[in-house]
mmCIF file with all atom_site columns, C-alpha atoms in Angstrom:
data_model
loop_
_atom_site.group_PDB
_atom_site.id
_atom_site.type_symbol
_atom_site.label_atom_id
_atom_site.label_alt_id
_atom_site.label_comp_id
_atom_site.label_asym_id
_atom_site.label_entity_id
_atom_site.label_seq_id
_atom_site.pdbx_PDB_ins_code
_atom_site.Cartn_x
_atom_site.Cartn_y
_atom_site.Cartn_z
_atom_site.occupancy
_atom_site.B_iso_or_equiv
_atom_site.pdbx_formal_charge
_atom_site.auth_seq_id
_atom_site.auth_comp_id
_atom_site.auth_asym_id
_atom_site.auth_atom_id
_atom_site.pdbx_PDB_model_num
ATOM 1  C CA . MET F 1 1  ? -14.711 -22.829 -9.932  1.00 0.00 ? 128 MET F CA 1
ATOM 2  C CA . SER F 1 2  ? -14.699 -22.739 -13.927 1.00 0.00 ? 129 SER F CA 1
ATOM 3  C CA . GLU F 1 3  ? -11.727 -23.376 -15.801 1.00 0.00 ? 130 GLU F CA 1
ATOM 4  C CA . ALA F 1 4  ? -9.093  -20.524 -16.362 1.00 0.00 ? 131 ALA F CA 1
ATOM 5  C CA . GLN F 1 5  ? -7.356  -19.502 -19.669 1.00 0.00 ? 132 GLN F CA 1
ATOM 6  C CA . THR F 1 6  ? -4.169  -17.667 -20.461 1.00 0.00 ? 133 THR F CA 1
ATOM 7  C CA . THR F 1 7  ? -3.916  -15.120 -23.381 1.00 0.00 ? 134 THR F CA 1
ATOM 8  C CA . ASP F 1 8  ? -1.137  -12.551 -24.492 1.00 0.00 ? 135 ASP F CA 1
ATOM 9  C CA . ASN F 1 9  ? -3.669  -11.319 -26.941 1.00 0.00 ? 136 ASN F CA 1
ATOM 10 C CA . HIS F 1 10 ? -4.232  -7.448  -26.400 1.00 0.00 ? 137 HIS F CA 1
ATOM 11 C CA . ASP F 1 11 ? -7.811  -7.558  -27.849 1.00 0.00 ? 138 ASP F CA 1
ATOM 12 C CA . GLU F 1 12 ? -8.799  -10.540 -25.965 1.00 0.00 ? 139 GLU F CA 1
ATOM 13 C CA . ILE F 1 13 ? -7.771  -8.831  -22.703 1.00 0.00 ? 140 ILE F CA 1
ATOM 14 C CA . ARG F 1 14 ? -9.030  -5.324  -23.327 1.00 0.00 ? 141 ARG F CA 1
ATOM 15 C CA . HIS F 1 15 ? -12.376 -6.964  -24.637 1.00 0.00 ? 142 HIS F CA 1
ATOM 16 C CA . TRP F 1 16 ? -12.356 -9.294  -21.312 1.00 0.00 ? 143 TRP F CA 1
ATOM 17 C CA . ALA F 1 17 ? -11.856 -6.274  -19.128 1.00 0.00 ? 144 ALA F CA 1
ATOM 18 C CA . GLU F 1 18 ? -14.191 -3.778  -20.472 1.00 0.00 ? 145 GLU F CA 1
ATOM 19 C CA . ALA F 1 19 ? -17.244 -6.249  -20.837 1.00 0.00 ? 146 ALA F CA 1
ATOM 20 C CA . ARG F 1 20 ? -16.621 -6.369  -17.024 1.00 0.00 ? 147 ARG F CA 1
ATOM 21 C CA . LYS F 1 21 ? -16.320 -2.401  -16.353 1.00 0.00 ? 148 LYS F CA 1
ATOM 22 C CA . GLY F 1 22 ? -12.593 -3.075  -15.965 1.00 0.00 ? 149 GLY F CA 1
ATOM 23 C CA . ARG F 1 23 ? -10.108 -0.232  -16.778 1.00 0.00 ? 150 ARG F CA 1
ATOM 24 C CA . PRO F 1 24 ? -6.103  -0.691  -17.113 1.00 0.00 ? 151 PRO F CA 1
ATOM 25 C CA . ALA F 1 25 ? -4.317  0.377   -14.166 1.00 0.00 ? 152 ALA F CA 1
ATOM 26 C CA . ARG F 1 26 ? -0.804  -0.191  -12.192 1.00 0.00 ? 153 ARG F CA 1
ATOM 27 C CA . VAL F 1 27 ? 0.232   -0.291  -8.721  1.00 0.00 ? 154 VAL F CA 1
ATOM 28 C CA . LYS F 1 28 ? 1.346   3.252   -7.369  1.00 0.00 ? 155 LYS F CA 1
ATOM 29 C CA . GLY F 1 29 ? 5.090   3.380   -6.830  1.00 0.00 ? 156 GLY F CA 1
ATOM 30 C CA . ALA F 1 30 ? 5.901   -0.146  -8.438  1.00 0.00 ? 157 ALA F CA 1
ATOM 31 C CA . LEU F 1 31 ? 8.981   0.448   -10.466 1.00 0.00 ? 158 LEU F CA 1
ATOM 32 C CA . ASP F 1 32 ? 8.567   -2.422  -12.571 1.00 0.00 ? 159 ASP F CA 1
ATOM 33 C CA . GLY F 1 33 ? 5.023   -1.707  -13.670 1.00 0.00 ? 160 GLY F CA 1
ATOM 34 C CA . ILE F 1 34 ? 2.936   -4.097  -11.554 1.00 0.00 ? 161 ILE F CA 1
ATOM 35 C CA . LEU F 1 35 ? -0.464  -4.226  -13.444 1.00 0.00 ? 162 LEU F CA 1
ATOM 36 C CA . ARG F 1 36 ? -3.871  -4.638  -12.537 1.00 0.00 ? 163 ARG F CA 1
ATOM 37 C CA . ILE F 1 37 ? -7.455  -4.532  -13.918 1.00 0.00 ? 164 ILE F CA 1
ATOM 38 C CA . ASP F 1 38 ? -9.442  -1.716  -11.772 1.00 0.00 ? 165 ASP F CA 1
ATOM 39 C CA . PHE F 1 39 ? -13.095 -2.410  -11.457 1.00 0.00 ? 166 PHE F CA 1
ATOM 40 C CA . GLY F 1 40 ? -13.744 0.788   -9.602  1.00 0.00 ? 167 GLY F CA 1
ATOM 41 C CA . GLU F 1 41 ? -13.774 -0.424  -5.924  1.00 0.00 ? 168 GLU F CA 1
ATOM 42 C CA . ALA F 1 42 ? -11.830 1.113   -3.306  1.00 0.00 ? 169 ALA F CA 1
ATOM 43 C CA . GLU F 1 43 ? -8.302  0.487   -4.371  1.00 0.00 ? 170 GLU F CA 1
ATOM 44 C CA . VAL F 1 44 ? -6.299  3.686   -3.382  1.00 0.00 ? 171 VAL F CA 1
ATOM 45 C CA . ASP F 1 45 ? -2.996  1.808   -4.465  1.00 0.00 ? 172 ASP F CA 1
ATOM 46 C CA . LEU F 1 46 ? -3.869  1.670   -8.006  1.00 0.00 ? 173 LEU F CA 1
ATOM 47 C CA . GLU F 1 47 ? -3.284  4.629   -10.482 1.00 0.00 ? 174 GLU F CA 1
ATOM 48 C CA . PRO F 1 48 ? -5.095  4.498   -14.112 1.00 0.00 ? 175 PRO F CA 1
ATOM 49 C CA . ILE F 1 49 ? -2.983  4.164   -16.944 1.00 0.00 ? 176 ILE F CA 1
ATOM 50 C CA . SER F 1 50 ? -4.011  4.106   -20.650 1.00 0.00 ? 177 SER F CA 1
ATOM 51 C CA . TRP F 1 51 ? -4.165  0.714   -22.707 1.00 0.00 ? 178 TRP F CA 1
ATOM 52 C CA . ASP F 1 52 ? -1.248  1.735   -24.546 1.00 0.00 ? 179 ASP F CA 1
ATOM 53 C CA . GLU F 1 53 ? 0.930   1.971   -21.568 1.00 0.00 ? 180 GLU F CA 1
ATOM 54 C CA . PHE F 1 54 ? -0.698  -1.250  -20.155 1.00 0.00 ? 181 PHE F CA 1
ATOM 55 C CA . PHE F 1 55 ? 0.191   -3.122  -22.826 1.00 0.00 ? 182 PHE F CA 1
ATOM 56 C CA . ARG F 1 56 ? 3.744   -1.667  -23.390 1.00 0.00 ? 183 ARG F CA 1
ATOM 57 C CA . ILE F 1 57 ? 4.396   -2.724  -19.778 1.00 0.00 ? 184 ILE F CA 1
ATOM 58 C CA . PHE F 1 58 ? 2.639   -6.167  -20.279 1.00 0.00 ? 185 PHE F CA 1
ATOM 59 C CA . ASP F 1 59 ? 4.881   -7.167  -23.380 1.00 0.00 ? 186 ASP F CA 1
ATOM 60 C CA . HIS F 1 60 ? 8.007   -5.441  -21.832 1.00 0.00 ? 187 HIS F CA 1
ATOM 61 C CA . ASN F 1 61 ? 7.371   -7.688  -18.838 1.00 0.00 ? 188 ASN F CA 1
ATOM 62 C CA . LYS F 1 62 ? 6.640   -10.850 -21.172 1.00 0.00 ? 189 LYS F CA 1
ATOM 63 C CA . LEU F 1 63 ? 3.573   -11.341 -19.261 1.00 0.00 ? 190 LEU F CA 1
ATOM 64 C CA . LEU F 1 64 ? 0.379   -13.955 -19.867 1.00 0.00 ? 191 LEU F CA 1
ATOM 65 C CA . PHE F 1 65 ? -3.226  -12.793 -18.763 1.00 0.00 ? 192 PHE F CA 1
ATOM 66 C CA . LEU F 1 66 ? -4.827  -15.534 -16.835 1.00 0.00 ? 193 LEU F CA 1
ATOM 67 C CA . ARG F 1 67 ? -8.569  -14.957 -16.561 1.00 0.00 ? 194 ARG F CA 1
ATOM 68 C CA . GLN F 1 68 ? -11.941 -16.657 -15.869 1.00 0.00 ? 195 GLN F CA 1
ATOM 69 C CA . ASP F 1 69 ? -14.877 -16.204 -18.239 1.00 0.00 ? 196 ASP F CA 1
ATOM 70 C CA . LYS F 1 70 ? -17.558 -17.745 -15.981 1.00 0.00 ? 197 LYS F CA 1
ATOM 71 C CA . THR F 1 71 ? -17.915 -18.781 -12.427 1.00 0.00 ? 198 THR F CA 1
ATOM 72 C CA . ALA F 1 72 ? -18.957 -22.153 -11.689 1.00 0.00 ? 199 ALA F CA 1
ATOM 73 C CA . ASP F 1 73 ? -22.657 -21.108 -11.260 1.00 0.00 ? 200 ASP F CA 1
ATOM 74 C CA . GLY F 1 74 ? -22.271 -19.364 -14.762 1.00 0.00 ? 201 GLY F CA 1
ATOM 75 C CA . ARG F 1 75 ? -22.449 -15.694 -13.725 1.00 0.00 ? 202 ARG F CA 1
ATOM 76 C CA . LEU F 1 76 ? -19.581 -13.408 -15.357 1.00 0.00 ? 203 LEU F CA 1
ATOM 77 C CA . SER F 1 77 ? -16.281 -14.019 -13.657 1.00 0.00 ? 204 SER F CA 1
ATOM 78 C CA . ARG F 1 78 ? -13.932 -11.012 -12.729 1.00 0.00 ? 205 ARG F CA 1
ATOM 79 C CA . PHE F 1 79 ? -10.988 -13.376 -11.429 1.00 0.00 ? 206 PHE F CA 1
ATOM 80 C CA . ASN F 1 80 ? -7.701  -12.576 -13.162 1.00 0.00 ? 207 ASN F CA 1
ATOM 81 C CA . LYS F 1 81 ? -3.879  -12.356 -12.469 1.00 0.00 ? 208 LYS F CA 1
ATOM 82 C CA . PHE F 1 82 ? -0.799  -11.677 -14.553 1.00 0.00 ? 209 PHE F CA 1
ATOM 83 C CA . VAL F 1 83 ? 1.882   -14.580 -14.729 1.00 0.00 ? 210 VAL F CA 1
ATOM 84 C CA . ASP F 1 84 ? 5.097   -15.094 -16.372 1.00 0.00 ? 211 ASP F CA 1
ATOM 85 C CA . ARG F 1 85 ? 5.223   -16.560 -20.081 1.00 0.00 ? 212 ARG F CA 1
ATOM 86 C CA . PRO F 1 86 ? 7.017   -19.782 -20.051 1.00 0.00 ? 213 PRO F CA 1
#
């Protein structure tokens, strides 16, 4: 697996997601705003949100975006997760 990187830069996160046809989303019913990137696969527990709302929740929860750019064989990776800032 290729190395993962973290960022809190909104432009980098949006560019990474959109390059993979990802859209901002949150888990339905989660009061604390659990964020996800929706790649359009069958995820009935996700609700679409705007990028503005996504980053409002992201900053409020003091998160970092952990992502992998390429897989070990060089393909575009969609691996990502949200982690707490140190």
